[in-house]
Structure formats: structure tokens, C-alpha cells
Amino acid sequence: MTSHSASLPLVSLGTSPDYADRMIPALAHAMLPNPTWAVLFGSDLGPNPSVEQRLDRYASVIKDNLNCLGVESSHSHPSSFSPSTSCPATPFILESGNSTTFALIHPPYTHSPPPSPDSDPLPRTAILPTKQHTIWDTHGQNHYHLVLMGRDPRTPKAPGAVRAIMQDLLGRAQESCSPVWLETTSETAKGMYEHFGFEVVGRGVVGGCGVWCVVWYPEGVV
């Protein structure tokens, strides 16, 4: 499936291995400059891991996140909500900018139950109560989760690619009346999301680095 605006790059939606194969190296390189990823996923690599070691680890983490592509959830949809072209029944990738910019999306009713602080293997327990209160207690499974998003820094910027993906995602969320949840470790990215109408609803600290909890609400939904 593709969508586009006359002034923006095409956006394609996919769940195939080809999409994953393009996304993994792009986002692994995008993670390199952000020290929080090393805290979250590279603490066992030693104090001075090589670029190659970090890329391998980040690629492995991204690949693990992509194992859900095209896999239908066991969660049942209420009678008032049915998957559609705008809201697929499985996690998917949005791609734009000549395969330079990617986002991994979990649509409504595809989410794993929230982990408890004791069972979460990552040092991010500070943000779990925020998601529980903001999303799970109010909206349950009816929300989008923007899991990963990034641009391949090895390639020239494709003007409008990020905007194209965001407009595609938010259009889907508005149609299904579903909020969009994400977490970001980048203050620059936080500002970008705020520009698109997201609200910061919480902040945690992971290894001395900030993690912001951010939500976009469709019109008429709080």
C-alpha cells in the first residue's frame, strides 16, 4: 500500500522481509550517535565497544522488534472496531524517502500486555506507570505504538520523508480514533513530535539519559 501528497515523498506500507532488510541497517546506523542506546542495549559490551560491535547489537535489537511483522495478534477486536486498510491487523513498517526513512508501527489490538516493573528486563521502569495511566487504563488496546523511527544517516536527506510518514500514521490514527504512544530518548526528536501535535506526558531517566513519554490524541479523544 502506498500513499502520498503532491508535495511529499511516497509512503509505502509493508510487512515483508524486504522491508525489514532495508530498515535494520538504516536504523542501526541512526542509533549510533545517541548514548542512551548504549545504556539500554550495550552495557555488556564493555566501556569502549567498537562501532562494529554496536552496529551488530543494535541490528539484533531492531531485528527482534521486527519479529512481529505480519503476525496477527491473539487479541480480539471489539465489535465496534474492525481492522481496515487504514488500520491493519498486524504490526507494519512505513517507508519513505527512497528507502531512507522508516517507522515500525504497532496498530490497535496488536500490543503485548504491559510488563510489570519486576518483569521488565530493561532499565526503563520509571516510564511504565506513565504508560499504564495514560494509555492502558484509559484506552487499553485501542492505541497505536510508534516503536521505532529513524533516517539512514549514510544517505542524503529526502525532504519531507519524515512529514510524509507522520501524516500517514496520524491519518490512520484519526480515522480509527486511536491515540499514538511513543517513547523517545532524543530531545531533538521530542521537539519534532511536539511540532506534529504530540504532548509530553512524562519523563524518566535511564542511565542518566532522559526518556520522554509522548502521546498524540486524535480530535475528540483525550
Coordinates of C-alpha atoms in Angstrom, one line a residue:
M1 CA 0.0 0.0 0.0
T2 CA 1.3 3.5 -0.8
S3 CA 0.1 7.0 -0.1
H4 CA 1.4 10.4 -1.0
S5 CA 0.8 14.1 -1.1
A6 CA 1.6 16.1 -4.1
S7 CA 4.4 17.9 -2.2
L8 CA 5.7 14.9 -0.2
P9 CA 7.5 11.7 -1.0
L10 CA 5.6 8.5 -1.4
V11 CA 5.0 6.4 1.7
S12 CA 4.8 2.6 1.4
L13 CA 3.4 0.1 4.0
G14 CA 4.8 -3.4 4.2
T15 CA 5.3 -6.4 6.4
S16 CA 7.7 -8.4 4.2
P17 CA 11.3 -9.4 4.9
D18 CA 12.4 -6.9 2.2
Y19 CA 11.1 -4.0 4.3
A20 CA 12.9 -5.4 7.4
D21 CA 16.1 -5.9 5.5
R22 CA 16.2 -2.3 4.4
M23 CA 15.1 -0.9 7.8
I24 CA 17.6 -2.8 10.0
P25 CA 20.9 -1.3 8.8
A26 CA 19.3 2.1 8.3
L27 CA 18.1 2.4 11.9
A28 CA 21.2 0.7 13.4
H29 CA 23.3 3.5 11.9
A30 CA 20.8 6.1 13.1
M31 CA 21.2 4.8 16.7
L32 CA 25.0 5.2 16.8
P33 CA 25.1 8.9 17.9
N34 CA 22.6 8.5 20.8
P35 CA 24.3 7.4 24.0
T36 CA 21.1 6.1 25.5
W37 CA 21.0 3.1 23.2
A38 CA 24.4 2.0 24.5
V39 CA 23.0 2.2 28.0
L40 CA 19.9 0.2 27.1
F41 CA 21.4 -2.4 24.9
G42 CA 25.2 -2.3 25.1
S43 CA 26.2 -2.3 28.7
D44 CA 27.6 -5.8 28.4
L45 CA 29.9 -4.8 25.5
G46 CA 32.4 -3.1 27.8
P47 CA 33.3 0.5 28.3
N48 CA 34.6 1.2 24.8
P49 CA 32.8 -1.1 22.2
S50 CA 33.8 -0.7 18.6
V51 CA 31.4 0.8 16.1
E52 CA 31.0 -2.7 14.5
Q53 CA 30.1 -4.2 17.9
R54 CA 27.5 -1.5 18.5
L55 CA 26.0 -1.8 15.0
D56 CA 25.7 -5.6 15.4
R57 CA 24.0 -5.2 18.7
Y58 CA 21.6 -2.5 17.5
A59 CA 20.8 -4.6 14.4
S60 CA 20.0 -7.5 16.6
V61 CA 17.7 -5.4 18.8
I62 CA 15.9 -4.0 15.7
K63 CA 15.5 -7.5 14.2
D64 CA 13.9 -8.7 17.5
N65 CA 11.4 -5.9 17.3
L66 CA 10.6 -6.8 13.7
N67 CA 9.7 -10.5 14.5
C68 CA 6.1 -9.4 14.9
L69 CA 5.8 -8.1 11.3
G70 CA 2.7 -9.6 9.6
V71 CA 1.8 -11.7 12.7
E72 CA -1.8 -11.3 13.7
S73 CA -2.4 -10.8 17.4
S74 CA -4.5 -13.1 19.5
H75 CA -6.3 -10.1 21.0
S76 CA -9.9 -9.9 19.8
H77 CA -11.3 -6.7 18.5
P78 CA -14.5 -5.3 20.0
S79 CA -17.5 -5.3 17.7
S80 CA -17.2 -1.6 17.3
F81 CA -13.7 -1.8 16.0
S82 CA -12.6 -3.7 12.9
P83 CA -9.2 -3.6 11.1
S84 CA -9.3 -1.8 7.8
T85 CA -7.0 -0.6 5.1
S86 CA -6.2 2.4 7.3
C87 CA -5.7 0.2 10.4
P88 CA -4.1 -3.1 9.6
A89 CA -4.4 -6.1 11.8
T90 CA -0.7 -6.7 12.2
P91 CA 2.4 -4.6 13.0
F92 CA 3.8 -2.9 9.9
I93 CA 6.6 -0.7 8.6
L94 CA 6.1 2.7 6.9
E95 CA 8.9 3.6 4.5
S96 CA 9.6 6.8 2.6
G97 CA 12.3 9.0 1.0
N98 CA 13.7 6.4 -1.4
S99 CA 14.2 3.8 1.4
T100 CA 15.9 6.3 3.7
T101 CA 13.3 6.8 6.4
F102 CA 11.4 4.1 8.3
A103 CA 8.9 3.6 11.1
L104 CA 7.8 0.5 12.9
I105 CA 4.1 0.7 14.0
H106 CA 2.0 -1.5 16.2
P107 CA -1.6 -0.7 15.4
P108 CA -4.5 -1.1 17.8
Y109 CA -5.2 -4.6 19.3
T110 CA -1.7 -5.9 18.4
H111 CA 0.0 -5.0 21.7
S112 CA 1.5 -7.3 24.3
P113 CA 0.2 -6.7 27.8
P114 CA 2.3 -4.1 29.7
P115 CA 5.1 -5.6 31.7
S116 CA 5.3 -5.1 35.5
P117 CA 8.3 -3.2 36.9
D118 CA 9.6 -6.5 38.3
S119 CA 9.4 -8.4 35.0
D120 CA 10.7 -5.7 32.6
P121 CA 14.2 -6.7 31.5
L122 CA 15.2 -3.1 30.5
P123 CA 16.1 -0.3 32.9
R124 CA 13.1 1.7 31.9
T125 CA 10.7 1.1 34.8
A126 CA 10.4 4.8 35.5
I127 CA 8.2 5.2 32.4
L128 CA 5.9 2.2 33.0
P129 CA 3.5 3.9 35.4
T130 CA 3.1 6.8 32.9
K131 CA 2.1 4.5 30.1
Q132 CA -0.2 2.5 32.4
H133 CA -2.0 5.6 33.5
T134 CA -2.1 7.5 30.1
I135 CA -2.7 4.6 27.7
W136 CA -3.6 1.3 29.3
D137 CA -6.0 2.5 32.0
T138 CA -7.9 4.8 29.6
H139 CA -7.6 3.3 26.1
G140 CA -6.4 -0.3 26.6
Q141 CA -5.5 -2.0 23.3
N142 CA -7.0 0.8 21.2
H143 CA -3.8 2.8 20.5
Y144 CA -1.0 3.0 18.1
H145 CA 2.6 2.5 19.3
L146 CA 5.3 4.1 17.2
V147 CA 8.0 1.7 18.3
L148 CA 11.0 2.8 16.1
M149 CA 11.5 5.7 13.7
G150 CA 14.7 6.9 12.1
R151 CA 16.5 8.0 9.0
D152 CA 19.6 6.4 7.5
P153 CA 22.4 8.9 8.2
R154 CA 24.6 7.4 5.4
T155 CA 22.2 8.7 2.7
P156 CA 21.2 12.2 1.6
K157 CA 18.2 13.6 3.4
A158 CA 14.9 13.2 1.5
P159 CA 13.0 16.4 2.1
G160 CA 9.6 15.7 3.5
A161 CA 10.1 12.0 4.2
V162 CA 9.5 12.3 8.0
R163 CA 6.5 14.5 7.5
A164 CA 5.1 12.1 5.0
I165 CA 5.4 9.2 7.4
M166 CA 3.9 11.2 10.3
Q167 CA 1.0 12.4 8.2
D168 CA 0.3 8.8 7.1
L169 CA 0.4 7.5 10.7
L170 CA -1.7 10.3 12.2
G171 CA -4.3 10.0 9.4
R172 CA -4.7 6.3 10.3
A173 CA -5.0 7.1 14.0
Q174 CA -7.5 9.9 13.4
E175 CA -9.7 7.6 11.3
S176 CA -9.8 4.9 14.0
C177 CA -10.0 7.4 16.8
S178 CA -6.9 5.9 18.4
P179 CA -4.1 7.8 20.3
V180 CA -0.5 7.3 19.3
W181 CA 2.1 6.5 22.0
L182 CA 5.8 6.7 21.7
E183 CA 9.0 7.0 23.8
T184 CA 12.0 9.0 22.6
T185 CA 15.5 9.4 24.0
S186 CA 16.2 12.4 21.8
E187 CA 15.3 15.9 22.8
T188 CA 15.5 16.9 19.1
A189 CA 13.0 14.2 18.2
K190 CA 10.8 15.2 21.1
G191 CA 10.6 18.7 19.7
M192 CA 9.8 17.3 16.2
Y193 CA 6.9 15.2 17.7
E194 CA 5.6 18.2 19.5
H195 CA 5.6 20.1 16.2
F196 CA 3.2 17.4 14.9
G197 CA 0.8 17.9 17.8
F198 CA 2.1 15.3 20.3
E199 CA 2.1 16.1 24.0
V200 CA 4.8 15.1 26.5
V201 CA 3.1 13.2 29.3
G202 CA 6.1 12.0 31.3
R203 CA 9.8 11.8 31.6
G204 CA 12.1 9.1 33.0
V205 CA 15.8 8.8 33.4
V206 CA 17.7 5.8 32.0
G207 CA 21.4 5.6 32.8
G208 CA 21.5 9.4 33.3
C209 CA 19.7 10.0 29.9
G210 CA 16.2 11.3 29.5
V211 CA 13.4 9.3 28.1
W212 CA 10.3 11.2 27.2
C213 CA 6.8 9.7 27.0
V214 CA 4.8 11.3 24.2
V215 CA 1.2 11.0 23.1
W216 CA -0.8 12.2 20.1
Y217 CA -4.6 12.4 20.6
P218 CA -7.0 12.4 17.6
E219 CA -9.6 15.0 17.5
G220 CA -12.3 14.3 20.1
V221 CA -10.2 11.8 22.1
V222 CA -8.5 12.5 25.4

